[in-house]
GROMACS .gro file of C-alpha atoms in nm:
model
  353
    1UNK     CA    1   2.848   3.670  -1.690
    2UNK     CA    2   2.708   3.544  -1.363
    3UNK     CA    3   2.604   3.921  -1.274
    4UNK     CA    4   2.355   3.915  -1.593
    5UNK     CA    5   2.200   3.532  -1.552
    6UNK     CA    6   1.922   3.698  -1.296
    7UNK     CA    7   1.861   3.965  -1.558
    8UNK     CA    8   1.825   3.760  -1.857
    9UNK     CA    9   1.604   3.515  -1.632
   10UNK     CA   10   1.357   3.825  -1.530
   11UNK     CA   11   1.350   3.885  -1.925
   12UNK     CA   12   1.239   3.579  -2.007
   13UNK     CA   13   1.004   3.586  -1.765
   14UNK     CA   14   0.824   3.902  -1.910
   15UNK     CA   15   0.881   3.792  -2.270
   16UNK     CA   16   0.684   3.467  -2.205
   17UNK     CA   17   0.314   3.425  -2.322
   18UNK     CA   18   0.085   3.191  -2.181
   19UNK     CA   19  -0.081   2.959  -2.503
   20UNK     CA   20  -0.437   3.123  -2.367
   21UNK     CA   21  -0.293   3.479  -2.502
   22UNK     CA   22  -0.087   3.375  -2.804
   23UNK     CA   23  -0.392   3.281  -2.981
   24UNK     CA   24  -0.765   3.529  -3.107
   25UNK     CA   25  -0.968   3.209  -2.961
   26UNK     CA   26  -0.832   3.030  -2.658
   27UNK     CA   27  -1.133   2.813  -2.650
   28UNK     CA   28  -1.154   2.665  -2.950
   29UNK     CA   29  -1.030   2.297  -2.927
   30UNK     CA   30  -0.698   2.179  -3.075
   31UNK     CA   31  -0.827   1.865  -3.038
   32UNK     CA   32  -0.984   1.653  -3.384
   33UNK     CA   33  -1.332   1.610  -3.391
   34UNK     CA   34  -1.349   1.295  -3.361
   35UNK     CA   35  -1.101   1.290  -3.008
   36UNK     CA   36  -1.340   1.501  -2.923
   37UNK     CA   37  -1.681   1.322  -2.940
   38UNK     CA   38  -1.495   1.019  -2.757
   39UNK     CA   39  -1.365   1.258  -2.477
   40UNK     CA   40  -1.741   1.345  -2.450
   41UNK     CA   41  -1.888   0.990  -2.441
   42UNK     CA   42  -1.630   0.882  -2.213
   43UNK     CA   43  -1.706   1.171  -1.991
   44UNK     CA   44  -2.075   1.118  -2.009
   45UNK     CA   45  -2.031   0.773  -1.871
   46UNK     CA   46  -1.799   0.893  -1.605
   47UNK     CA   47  -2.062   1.162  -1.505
   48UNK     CA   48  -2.332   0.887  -1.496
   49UNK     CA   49  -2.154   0.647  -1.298
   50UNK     CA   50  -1.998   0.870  -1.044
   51UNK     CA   51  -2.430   1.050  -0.984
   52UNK     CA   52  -2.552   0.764  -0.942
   53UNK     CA   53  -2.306   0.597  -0.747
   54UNK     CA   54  -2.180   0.872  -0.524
   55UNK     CA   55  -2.565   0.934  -0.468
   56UNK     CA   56  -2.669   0.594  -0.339
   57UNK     CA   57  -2.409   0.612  -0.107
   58UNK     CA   58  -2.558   0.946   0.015
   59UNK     CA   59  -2.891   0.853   0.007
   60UNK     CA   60  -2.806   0.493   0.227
   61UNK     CA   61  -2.645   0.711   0.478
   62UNK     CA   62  -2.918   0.968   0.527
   63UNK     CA   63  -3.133   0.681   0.628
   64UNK     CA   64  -2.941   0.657   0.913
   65UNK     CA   65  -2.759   0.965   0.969
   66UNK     CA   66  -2.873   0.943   1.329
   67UNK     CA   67  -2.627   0.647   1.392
   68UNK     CA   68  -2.332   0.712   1.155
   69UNK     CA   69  -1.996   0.683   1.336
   70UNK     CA   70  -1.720   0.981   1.270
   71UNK     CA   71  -1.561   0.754   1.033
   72UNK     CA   72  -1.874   0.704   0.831
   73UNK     CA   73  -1.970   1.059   0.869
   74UNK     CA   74  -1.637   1.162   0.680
   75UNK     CA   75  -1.700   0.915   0.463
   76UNK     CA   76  -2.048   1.048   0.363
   77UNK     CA   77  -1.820   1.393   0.323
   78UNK     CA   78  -1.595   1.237   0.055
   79UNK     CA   79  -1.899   1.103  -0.156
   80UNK     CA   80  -2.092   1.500  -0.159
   81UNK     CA   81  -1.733   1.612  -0.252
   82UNK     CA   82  -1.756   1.353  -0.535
   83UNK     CA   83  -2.087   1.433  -0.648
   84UNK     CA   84  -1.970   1.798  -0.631
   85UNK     CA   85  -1.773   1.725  -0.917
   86UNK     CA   86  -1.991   1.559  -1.121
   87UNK     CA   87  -2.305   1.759  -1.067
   88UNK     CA   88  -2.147   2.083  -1.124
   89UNK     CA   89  -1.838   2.027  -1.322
   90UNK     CA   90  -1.863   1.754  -1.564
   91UNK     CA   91  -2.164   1.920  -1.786
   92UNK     CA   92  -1.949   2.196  -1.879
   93UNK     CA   93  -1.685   2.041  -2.054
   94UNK     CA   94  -1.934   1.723  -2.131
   95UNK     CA   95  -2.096   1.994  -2.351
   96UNK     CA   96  -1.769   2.140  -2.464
   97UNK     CA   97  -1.633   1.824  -2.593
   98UNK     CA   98  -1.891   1.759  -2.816
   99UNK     CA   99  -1.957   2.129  -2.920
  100UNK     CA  100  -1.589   2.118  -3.039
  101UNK     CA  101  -1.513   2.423  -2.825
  102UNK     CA  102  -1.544   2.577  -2.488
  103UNK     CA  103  -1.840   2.765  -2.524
  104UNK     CA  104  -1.912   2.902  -2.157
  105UNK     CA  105  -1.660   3.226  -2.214
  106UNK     CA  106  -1.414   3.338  -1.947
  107UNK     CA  107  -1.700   3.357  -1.643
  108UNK     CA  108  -1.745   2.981  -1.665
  109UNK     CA  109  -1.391   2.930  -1.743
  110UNK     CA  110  -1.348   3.054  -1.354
  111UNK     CA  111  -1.638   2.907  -1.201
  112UNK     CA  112  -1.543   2.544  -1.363
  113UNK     CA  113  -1.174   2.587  -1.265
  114UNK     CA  114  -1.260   2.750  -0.924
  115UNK     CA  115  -1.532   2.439  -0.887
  116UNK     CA  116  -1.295   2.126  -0.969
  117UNK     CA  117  -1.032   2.291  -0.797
  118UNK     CA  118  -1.315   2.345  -0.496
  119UNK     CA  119  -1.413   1.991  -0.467
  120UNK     CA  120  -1.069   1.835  -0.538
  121UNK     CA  121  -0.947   1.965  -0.287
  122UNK     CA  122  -1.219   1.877  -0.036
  123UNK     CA  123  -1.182   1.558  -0.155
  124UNK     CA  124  -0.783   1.525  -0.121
  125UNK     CA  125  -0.805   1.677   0.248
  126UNK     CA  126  -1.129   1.508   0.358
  127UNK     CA  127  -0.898   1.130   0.261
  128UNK     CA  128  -0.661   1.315   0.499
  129UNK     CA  129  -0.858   1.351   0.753
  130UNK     CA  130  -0.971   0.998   0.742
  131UNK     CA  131  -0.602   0.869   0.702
  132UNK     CA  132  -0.506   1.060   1.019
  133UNK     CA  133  -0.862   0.900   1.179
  134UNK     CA  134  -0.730   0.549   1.110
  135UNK     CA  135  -0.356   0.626   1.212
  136UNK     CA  136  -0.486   0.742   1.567
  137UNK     CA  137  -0.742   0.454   1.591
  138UNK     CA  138  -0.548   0.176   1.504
  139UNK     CA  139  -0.190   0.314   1.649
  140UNK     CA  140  -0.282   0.507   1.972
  141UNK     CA  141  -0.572   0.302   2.112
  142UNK     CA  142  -0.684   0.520   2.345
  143UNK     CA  143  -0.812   0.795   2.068
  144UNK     CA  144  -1.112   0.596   1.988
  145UNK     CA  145  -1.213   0.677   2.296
  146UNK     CA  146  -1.300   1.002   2.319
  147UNK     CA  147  -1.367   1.068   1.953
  148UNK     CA  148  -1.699   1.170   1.925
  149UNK     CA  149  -1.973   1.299   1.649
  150UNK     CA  150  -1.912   1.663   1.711
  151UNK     CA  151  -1.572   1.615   1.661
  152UNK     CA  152  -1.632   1.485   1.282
  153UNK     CA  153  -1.817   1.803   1.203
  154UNK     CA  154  -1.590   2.001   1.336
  155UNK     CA  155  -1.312   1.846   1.136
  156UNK     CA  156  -1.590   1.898   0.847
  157UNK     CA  157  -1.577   2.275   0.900
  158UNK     CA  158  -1.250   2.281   0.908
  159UNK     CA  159  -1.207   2.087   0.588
  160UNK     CA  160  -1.466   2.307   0.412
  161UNK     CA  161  -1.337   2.634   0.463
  162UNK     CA  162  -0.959   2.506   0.385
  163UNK     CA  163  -1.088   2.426   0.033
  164UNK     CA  164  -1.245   2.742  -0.018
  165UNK     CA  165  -0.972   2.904   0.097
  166UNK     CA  166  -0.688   2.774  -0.166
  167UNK     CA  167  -0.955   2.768  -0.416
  168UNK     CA  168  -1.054   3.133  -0.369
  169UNK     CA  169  -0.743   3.266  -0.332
  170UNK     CA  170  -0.655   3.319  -0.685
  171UNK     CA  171  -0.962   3.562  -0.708
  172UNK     CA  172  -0.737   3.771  -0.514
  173UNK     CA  173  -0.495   3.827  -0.781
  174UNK     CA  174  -0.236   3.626  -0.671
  175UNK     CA  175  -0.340   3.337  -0.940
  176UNK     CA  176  -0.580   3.259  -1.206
  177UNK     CA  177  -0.824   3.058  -1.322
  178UNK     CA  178  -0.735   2.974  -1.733
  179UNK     CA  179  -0.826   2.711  -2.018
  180UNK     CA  180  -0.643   2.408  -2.042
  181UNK     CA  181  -0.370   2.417  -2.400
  182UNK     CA  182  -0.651   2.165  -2.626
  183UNK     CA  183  -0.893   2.417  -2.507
  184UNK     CA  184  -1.242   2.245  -2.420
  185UNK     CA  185  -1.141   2.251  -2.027
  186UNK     CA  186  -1.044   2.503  -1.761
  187UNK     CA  187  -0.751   2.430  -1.475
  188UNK     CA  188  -0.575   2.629  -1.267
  189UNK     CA  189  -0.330   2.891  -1.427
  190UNK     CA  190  -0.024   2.677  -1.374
  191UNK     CA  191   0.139   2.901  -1.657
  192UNK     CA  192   0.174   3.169  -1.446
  193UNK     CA  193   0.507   3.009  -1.254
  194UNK     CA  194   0.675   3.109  -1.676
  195UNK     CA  195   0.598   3.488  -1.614
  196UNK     CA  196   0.704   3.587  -1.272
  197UNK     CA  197   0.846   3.543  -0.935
  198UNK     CA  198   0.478   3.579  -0.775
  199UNK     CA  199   0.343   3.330  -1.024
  200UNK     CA  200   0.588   3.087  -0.881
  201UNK     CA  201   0.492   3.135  -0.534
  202UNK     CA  202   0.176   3.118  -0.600
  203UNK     CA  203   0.217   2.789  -0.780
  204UNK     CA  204   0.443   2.656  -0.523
  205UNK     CA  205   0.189   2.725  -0.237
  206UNK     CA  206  -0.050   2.481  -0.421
  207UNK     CA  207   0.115   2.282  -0.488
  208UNK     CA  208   0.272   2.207  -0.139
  209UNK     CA  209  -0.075   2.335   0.077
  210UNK     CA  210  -0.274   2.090  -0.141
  211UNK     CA  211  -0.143   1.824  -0.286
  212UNK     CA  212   0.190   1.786  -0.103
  213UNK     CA  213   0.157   1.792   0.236
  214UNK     CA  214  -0.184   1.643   0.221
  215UNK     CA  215  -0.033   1.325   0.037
  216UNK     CA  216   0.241   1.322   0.309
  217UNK     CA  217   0.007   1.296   0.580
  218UNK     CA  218  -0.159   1.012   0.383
  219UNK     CA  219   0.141   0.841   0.305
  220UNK     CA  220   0.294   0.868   0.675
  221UNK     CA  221  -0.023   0.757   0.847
  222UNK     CA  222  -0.022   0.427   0.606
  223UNK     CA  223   0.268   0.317   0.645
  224UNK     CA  224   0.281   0.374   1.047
  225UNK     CA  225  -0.031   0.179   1.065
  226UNK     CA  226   0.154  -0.141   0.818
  227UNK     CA  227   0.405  -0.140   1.076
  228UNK     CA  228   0.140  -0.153   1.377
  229UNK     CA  229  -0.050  -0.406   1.207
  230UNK     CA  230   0.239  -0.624   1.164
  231UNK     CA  231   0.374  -0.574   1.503
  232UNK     CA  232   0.000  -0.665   1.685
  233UNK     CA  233  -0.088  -0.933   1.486
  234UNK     CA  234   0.033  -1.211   1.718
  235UNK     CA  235  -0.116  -1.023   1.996
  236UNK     CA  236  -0.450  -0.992   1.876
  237UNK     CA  237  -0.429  -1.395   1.818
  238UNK     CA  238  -0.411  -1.430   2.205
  239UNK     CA  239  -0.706  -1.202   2.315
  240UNK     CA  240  -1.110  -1.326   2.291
  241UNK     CA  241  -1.274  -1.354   2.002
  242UNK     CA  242  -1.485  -0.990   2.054
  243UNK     CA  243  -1.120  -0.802   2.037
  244UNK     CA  244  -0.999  -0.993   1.736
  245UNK     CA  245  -1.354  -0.966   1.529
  246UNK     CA  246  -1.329  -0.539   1.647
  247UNK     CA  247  -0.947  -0.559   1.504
  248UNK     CA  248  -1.076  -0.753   1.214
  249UNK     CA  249  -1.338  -0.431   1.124
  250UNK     CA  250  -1.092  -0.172   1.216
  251UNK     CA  251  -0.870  -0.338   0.954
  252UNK     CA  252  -1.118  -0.378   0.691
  253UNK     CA  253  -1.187   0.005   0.709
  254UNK     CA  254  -0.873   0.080   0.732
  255UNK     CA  255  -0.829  -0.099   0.383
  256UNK     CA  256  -1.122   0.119   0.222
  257UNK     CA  257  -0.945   0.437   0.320
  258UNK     CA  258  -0.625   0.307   0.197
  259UNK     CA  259  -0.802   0.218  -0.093
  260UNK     CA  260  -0.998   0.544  -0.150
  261UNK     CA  261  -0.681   0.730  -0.127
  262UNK     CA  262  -0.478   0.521  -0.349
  263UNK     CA  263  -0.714   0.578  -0.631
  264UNK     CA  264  -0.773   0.902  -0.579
  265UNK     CA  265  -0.383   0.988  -0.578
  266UNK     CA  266  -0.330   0.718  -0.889
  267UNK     CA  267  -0.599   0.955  -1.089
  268UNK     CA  268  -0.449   1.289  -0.963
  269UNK     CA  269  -0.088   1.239  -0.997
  270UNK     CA  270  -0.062   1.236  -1.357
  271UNK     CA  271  -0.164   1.520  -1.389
  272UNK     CA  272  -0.010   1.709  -1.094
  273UNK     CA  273   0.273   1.593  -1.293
  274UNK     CA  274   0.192   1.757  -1.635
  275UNK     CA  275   0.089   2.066  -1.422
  276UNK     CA  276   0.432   2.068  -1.240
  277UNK     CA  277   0.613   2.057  -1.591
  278UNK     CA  278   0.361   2.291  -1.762
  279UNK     CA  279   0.499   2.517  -1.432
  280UNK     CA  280   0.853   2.532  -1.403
  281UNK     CA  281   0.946   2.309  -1.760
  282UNK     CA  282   1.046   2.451  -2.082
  283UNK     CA  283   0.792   2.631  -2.214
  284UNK     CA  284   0.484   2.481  -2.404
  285UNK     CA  285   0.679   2.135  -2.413
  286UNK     CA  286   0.397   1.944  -2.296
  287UNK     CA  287   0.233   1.805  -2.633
  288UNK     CA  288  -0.170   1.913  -2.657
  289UNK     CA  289  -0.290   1.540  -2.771
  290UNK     CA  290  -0.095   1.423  -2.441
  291UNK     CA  291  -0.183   1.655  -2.187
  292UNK     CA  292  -0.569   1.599  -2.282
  293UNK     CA  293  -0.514   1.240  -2.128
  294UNK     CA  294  -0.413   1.323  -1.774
  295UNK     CA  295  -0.683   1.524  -1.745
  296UNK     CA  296  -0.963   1.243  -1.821
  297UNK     CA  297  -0.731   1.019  -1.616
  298UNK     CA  298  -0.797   1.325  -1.287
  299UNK     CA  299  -1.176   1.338  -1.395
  300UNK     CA  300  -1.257   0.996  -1.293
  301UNK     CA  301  -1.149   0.974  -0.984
  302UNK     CA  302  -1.497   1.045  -0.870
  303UNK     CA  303  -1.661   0.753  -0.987
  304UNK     CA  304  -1.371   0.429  -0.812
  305UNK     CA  305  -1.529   0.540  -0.419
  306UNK     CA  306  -1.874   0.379  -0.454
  307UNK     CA  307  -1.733   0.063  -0.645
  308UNK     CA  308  -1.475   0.017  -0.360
  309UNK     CA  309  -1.754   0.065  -0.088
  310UNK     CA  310  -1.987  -0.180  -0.241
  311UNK     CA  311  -1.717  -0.440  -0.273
  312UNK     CA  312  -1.588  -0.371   0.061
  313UNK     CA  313  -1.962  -0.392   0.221
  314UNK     CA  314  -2.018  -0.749   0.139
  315UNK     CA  315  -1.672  -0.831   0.351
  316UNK     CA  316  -1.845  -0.598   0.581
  317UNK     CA  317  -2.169  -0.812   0.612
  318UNK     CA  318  -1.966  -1.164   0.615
  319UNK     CA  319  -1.735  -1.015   0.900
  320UNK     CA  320  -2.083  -0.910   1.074
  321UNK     CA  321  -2.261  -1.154   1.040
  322UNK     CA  322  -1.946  -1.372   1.186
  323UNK     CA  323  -1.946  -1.146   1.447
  324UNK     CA  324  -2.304  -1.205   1.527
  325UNK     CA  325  -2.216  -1.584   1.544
  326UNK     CA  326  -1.978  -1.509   1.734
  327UNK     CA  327  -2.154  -1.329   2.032
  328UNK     CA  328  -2.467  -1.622   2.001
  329UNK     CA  329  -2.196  -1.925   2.076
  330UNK     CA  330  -2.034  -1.675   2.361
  331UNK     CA  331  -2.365  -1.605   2.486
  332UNK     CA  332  -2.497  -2.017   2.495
  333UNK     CA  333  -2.110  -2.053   2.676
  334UNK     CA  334  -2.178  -1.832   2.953
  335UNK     CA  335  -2.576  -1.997   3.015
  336UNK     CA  336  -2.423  -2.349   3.011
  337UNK     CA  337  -2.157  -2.188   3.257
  338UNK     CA  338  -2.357  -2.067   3.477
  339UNK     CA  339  -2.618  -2.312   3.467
  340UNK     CA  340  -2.373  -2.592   3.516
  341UNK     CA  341  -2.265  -2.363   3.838
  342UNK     CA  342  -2.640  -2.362   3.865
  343UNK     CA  343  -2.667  -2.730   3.921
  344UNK     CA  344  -2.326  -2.799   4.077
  345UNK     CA  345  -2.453  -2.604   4.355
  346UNK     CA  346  -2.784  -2.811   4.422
  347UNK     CA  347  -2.585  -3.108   4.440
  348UNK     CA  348  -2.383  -2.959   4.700
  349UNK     CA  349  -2.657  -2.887   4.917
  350UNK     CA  350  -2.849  -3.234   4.869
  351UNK     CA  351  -2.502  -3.397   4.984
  352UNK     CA  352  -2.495  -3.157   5.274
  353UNK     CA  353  -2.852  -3.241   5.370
   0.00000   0.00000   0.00000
């Protein structure tokens, strides 16, 4: 009996048809209507939102591109990532949801899958990038250092050909590129882990190249930097109040980034989850009204970045602008200092005269 478990498992595995073959139409939405329209509206606001947000942030940084810091530069990176997606990928299934229907064919089937799955994963590794930034900054000291602007574009290259790697690699015919089961969206062809042994591996190489590992690094970095934090606080206390108003900015950029990534991973995992099952669960057990829902959860994650750097800015400005004060009452110290040395000194020589 043991002998024939691999066989009937490699039978299964050819008998099994993905839903985008079991059906005439595979785009035609098993969604109602009206679910439909409201997917559309909601995504239309989304789209909006994320343009216009993602842009200003863009647009305030070219102004001074000249000046931006390697941390701000990969910041500017995560916002073009995020405007990626909603330039080029929202419309198409914007225009689906209300047509009732995917109506792009197979060739934008791939391009929309091969672009979300482009710029999602920019986005995931670029928030790695800036987790293992902070990590070095605010645990080994002496990083900050030599980290210059080169290096961020560097680590920019790096990050953009890693996305087009994984994301072009299943035009190599390792993976796929396939309409989602309520039919108005295209993913990744998770499905193909139910047919075969190569359709696992290529599954499993996503899913640990880009989204596992990456989320390790994040995770790791975090919570080494907690434990830093909490460790250092007392000392910072003792040092002059320059140090403790730099710790105080490396600590509120610090929380963006933790931010960033905590939304981004709150949108995403969801539906890496309903992938995962879709994957290696039983077959076509993931209900079509509830897998729709993960998938607008993963589509928003573009517009949370520019609402957390606008509310993080004005903490920003006060922590500036107490900085500022800061240096003015240091400054008016050391002329009364050395003034009062000033006049000290005349006194001695009148006495000595």
């Amino acid at each position: 009996m043991s002998g024939m478990a691999p066989d009937h498992n490699s039978s299964s595995q050819e008998e099994y048809i993905p839903h985008y073959l079991q059906k005439e139409d595979p785009f035609a939405s098993k969604l109602s209507r009206e679910a439909d329209i409201i997917a559309g509206f909601y995504l239309t606001v989304i789209g909006i939102l994320s343009t216009l947000g993602n842009g200003y942030v863009i647009f305030m940084s070219s102004k001074r591109k000249k000046k931006l810091r390697p941390a701000e530069i990969m910041t500017v990176n995560l916002a073009v990532c995020d405007l990626g997606i909603s330039v080029v990928g929202k419309p198409f299934s914007i225009i689906s949801f209300f047509s009732h229907r995917w109506v792009f064919g197979w060739i934008g089937c791939r391009w929309y899958g091969w672009a979300g799955f482009f710029f999602g994963c920019g986005s995931l590794i670029t928030m790695t990038a800036v987790s293992l930034d902070r990590y070095l900054k605010i645990c080994h000291l002496s990083y900050g250092t030599w980290l210059k602007r080169h290096h961020a574009f560097i680590c920019l290259a790096i990050i953009w050909a890693y996305a087009t790697f994984w994301a072009t690699v299943p035009f190599a015919g390792v993976g796929s590129y396939a309409p989602e089961p309520f039919g108005t969206s295209c993913t990744l062809d998770w499905w193909l882990a139910q047919a075969s042994v190569a359709g696992q591996a290529f599954v499993l190489s996503i899913l640990f190249f880009c989204l596992l590992f990456p989320t390790a690094v994040i995770v790791f970095s975090y919570v080494k930097i907690i434990l830093k934090v909490k460790s250092s606080t007392k000392e910072v206390a003792h040092y002059d109040t320059r140090i403790q108003n730099s710790h105080i900015l490396e600590m509120k950029l610090t929380k963006v980034a933790m931010l960033i990534c905590a939304g981004f991973l709150i949108a995403w995992i969801p539906y890496a989850v309903v992938s995962v099952w879709s994957a290696f669960g039983r077959p076509d057990s993931v209900p079509i009204q509830f897998s729709v829902v993960p998938t607008l959860l993963a589509k928003s994650a573009a517009m949370y970045n520019p609402i957390i750097y606008q509310v993080i800015d004005c903490k920003f400005a006060c922590c500036r602008s107490g900085g500022l004060k800061a240096k003015s009452s240091l400054k008016k110290s050391r002329t009364y200092t050395i003034s009062a040395h000033r006049d000290s000194s005349a006194m001695n020589e009148t006495q000595l005269e």
